[in-house]
Coordinates of C-alpha atoms in Angstrom, one line a residue:
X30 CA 0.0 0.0 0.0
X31 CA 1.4 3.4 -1.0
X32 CA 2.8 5.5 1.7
X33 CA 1.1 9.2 2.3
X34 CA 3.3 12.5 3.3
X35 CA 0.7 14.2 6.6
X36 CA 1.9 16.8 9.2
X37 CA 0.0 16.6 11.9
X38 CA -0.3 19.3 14.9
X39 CA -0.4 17.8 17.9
X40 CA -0.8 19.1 21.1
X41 CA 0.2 22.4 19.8
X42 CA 4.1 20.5 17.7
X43 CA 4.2 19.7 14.1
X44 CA 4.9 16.1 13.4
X45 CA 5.4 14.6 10.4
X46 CA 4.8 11.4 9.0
X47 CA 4.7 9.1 6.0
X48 CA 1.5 6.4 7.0
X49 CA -0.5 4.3 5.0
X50 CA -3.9 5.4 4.4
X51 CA -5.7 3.1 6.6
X52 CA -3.7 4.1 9.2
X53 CA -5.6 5.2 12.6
X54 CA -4.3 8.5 14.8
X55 CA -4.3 6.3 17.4
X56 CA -1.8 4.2 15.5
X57 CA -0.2 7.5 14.4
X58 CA 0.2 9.0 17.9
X59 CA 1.7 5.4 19.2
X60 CA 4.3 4.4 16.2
X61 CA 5.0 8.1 14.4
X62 CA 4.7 10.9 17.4
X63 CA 5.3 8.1 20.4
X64 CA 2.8 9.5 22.4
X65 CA 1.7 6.6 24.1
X66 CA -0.4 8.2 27.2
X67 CA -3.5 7.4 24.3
X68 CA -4.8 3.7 25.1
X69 CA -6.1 1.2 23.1
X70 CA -8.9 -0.5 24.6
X71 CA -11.7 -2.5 22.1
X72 CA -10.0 -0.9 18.7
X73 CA -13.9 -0.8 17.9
X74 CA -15.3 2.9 19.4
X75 CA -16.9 0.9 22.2
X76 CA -14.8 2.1 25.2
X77 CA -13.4 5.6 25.4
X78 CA -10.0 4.3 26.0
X79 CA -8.8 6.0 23.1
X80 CA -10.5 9.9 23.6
X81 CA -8.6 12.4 22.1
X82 CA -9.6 16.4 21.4
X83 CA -9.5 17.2 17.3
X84 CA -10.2 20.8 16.8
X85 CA -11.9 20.8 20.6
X86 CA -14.2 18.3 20.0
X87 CA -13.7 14.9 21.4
X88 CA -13.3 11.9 18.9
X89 CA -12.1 7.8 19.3
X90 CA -8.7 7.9 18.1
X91 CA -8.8 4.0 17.1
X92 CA -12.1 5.1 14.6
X93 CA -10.2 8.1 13.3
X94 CA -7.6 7.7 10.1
X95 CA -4.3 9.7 10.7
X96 CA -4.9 11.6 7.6
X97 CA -8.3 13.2 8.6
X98 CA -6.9 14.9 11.3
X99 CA -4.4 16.7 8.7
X100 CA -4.6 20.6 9.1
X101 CA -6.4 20.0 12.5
X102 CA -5.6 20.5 16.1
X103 CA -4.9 17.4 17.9
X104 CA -4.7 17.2 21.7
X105 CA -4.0 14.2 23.9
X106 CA -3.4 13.7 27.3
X107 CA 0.1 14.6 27.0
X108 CA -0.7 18.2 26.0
X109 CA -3.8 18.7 28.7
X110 CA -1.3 20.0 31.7
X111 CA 0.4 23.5 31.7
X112 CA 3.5 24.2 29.8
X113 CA 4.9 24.4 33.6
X114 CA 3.5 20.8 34.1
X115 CA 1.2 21.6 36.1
X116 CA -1.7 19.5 36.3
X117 CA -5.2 20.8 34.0
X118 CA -7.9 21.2 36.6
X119 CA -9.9 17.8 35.8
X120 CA -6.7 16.1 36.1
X121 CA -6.5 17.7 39.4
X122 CA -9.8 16.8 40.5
X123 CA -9.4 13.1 39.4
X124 CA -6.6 12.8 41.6
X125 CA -8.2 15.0 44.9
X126 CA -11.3 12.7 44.3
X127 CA -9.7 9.3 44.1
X128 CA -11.5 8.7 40.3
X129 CA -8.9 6.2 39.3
X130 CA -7.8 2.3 40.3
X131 CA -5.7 1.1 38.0
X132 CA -5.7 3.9 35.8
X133 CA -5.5 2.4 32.3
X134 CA -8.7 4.4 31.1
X135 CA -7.6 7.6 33.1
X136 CA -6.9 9.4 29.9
X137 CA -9.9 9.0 27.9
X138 CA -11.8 9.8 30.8
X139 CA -10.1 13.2 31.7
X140 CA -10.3 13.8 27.4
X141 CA -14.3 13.3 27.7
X142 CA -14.3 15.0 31.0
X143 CA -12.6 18.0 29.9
X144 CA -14.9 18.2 26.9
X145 CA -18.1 17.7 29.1
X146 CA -17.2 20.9 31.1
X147 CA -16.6 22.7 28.0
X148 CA -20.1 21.7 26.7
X149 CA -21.8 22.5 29.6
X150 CA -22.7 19.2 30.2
X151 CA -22.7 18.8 34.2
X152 CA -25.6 20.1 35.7
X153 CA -26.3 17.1 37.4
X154 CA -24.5 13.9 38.0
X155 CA -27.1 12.3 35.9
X156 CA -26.2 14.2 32.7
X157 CA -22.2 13.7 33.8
X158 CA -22.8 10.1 33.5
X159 CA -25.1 10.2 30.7
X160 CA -22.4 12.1 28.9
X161 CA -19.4 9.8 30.5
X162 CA -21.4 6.7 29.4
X163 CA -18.9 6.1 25.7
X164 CA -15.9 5.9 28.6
X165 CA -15.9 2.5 30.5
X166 CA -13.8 1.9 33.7
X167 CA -13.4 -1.9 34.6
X168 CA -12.9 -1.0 38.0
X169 CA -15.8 0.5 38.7
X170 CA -14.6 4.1 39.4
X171 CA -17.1 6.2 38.3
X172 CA -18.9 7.4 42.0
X173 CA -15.7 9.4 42.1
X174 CA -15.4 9.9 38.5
X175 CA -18.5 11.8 38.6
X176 CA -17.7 13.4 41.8
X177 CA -14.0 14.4 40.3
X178 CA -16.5 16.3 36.8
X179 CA -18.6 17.9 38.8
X180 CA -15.4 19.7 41.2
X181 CA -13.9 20.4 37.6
X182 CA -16.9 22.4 36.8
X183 CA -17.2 24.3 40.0
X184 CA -13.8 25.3 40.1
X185 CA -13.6 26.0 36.5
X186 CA -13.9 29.8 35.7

């Protein structure tokens, strides 16, 4: 299969790659930018695992080719905190609130949580969790999960 030329902006740094067309962005962020913070969970859009922010909006990275995110903005987990490392406010509250075990779908959760707040989506820890629903935690976090939203929100300005 023939190779493709993209340049992909990712959490805010160029990157460029030559990928077969078939190739996913969650693929891309793994083997080209080695950003691995990104999980892979089903590989079928069932789990959240893979939540990432194109253009602001939240998308599954393992349902996403590498070359329809060309000429967009890309973020991932790694580019949530502060450029002085310090922590994004979510990120913040998942840790105050205790809304992770084992921590293997941490980042999709923080991607969709961020993007709830920014739609306006937590007015009730109904609609958190009815937003939250695409991100699945096998452990059974998401009491504090929903707890650790709904601080975000309060403290967010």
């Amino acid at each position: 299969m023939p190779l493709h030329s993209i340049r992909l902006q990712i959490n805010k740094q160029s990157h460029e790659m030559r990928v077969e067309p078939r190739l996913t962005l969650l693929e891309a962020l793994h083997e080209h930018a080695e950003l691995t913070g990104t999980k892979k969970g089903c590989d079928h859009g069932q789990c959240g695992a893979c939540t990432v922010h194109i253009d602001g909006k939240r998308v599954l990275s393992c349902l996403t080719l590498a070359v329809q995110a060309e000429g967009r903005q890309v973020r991932t987990i790694e580019g949530v905190s502060g450029d002085d490392g310090k922590l994004h406010p979510v990120q913040a509250a998942f840790v105050a609130c205790d809304a992770l075990q084992c921590g293997y779908c941490t980042p999709g959760q923080i991607m969709s949580a961020i993007a709830c707040i920014a739609e306006g989506h937590t007015g009730s820890d109904d609609e958190v969790r009815d937003y939250m629903s695409g991100n699945l935690c096998r452990c059974g976090a998401y009491p504090n999960i929903v707890k650790a939203v709904r601080q975000a929100a309060k403290d967010a300005p």
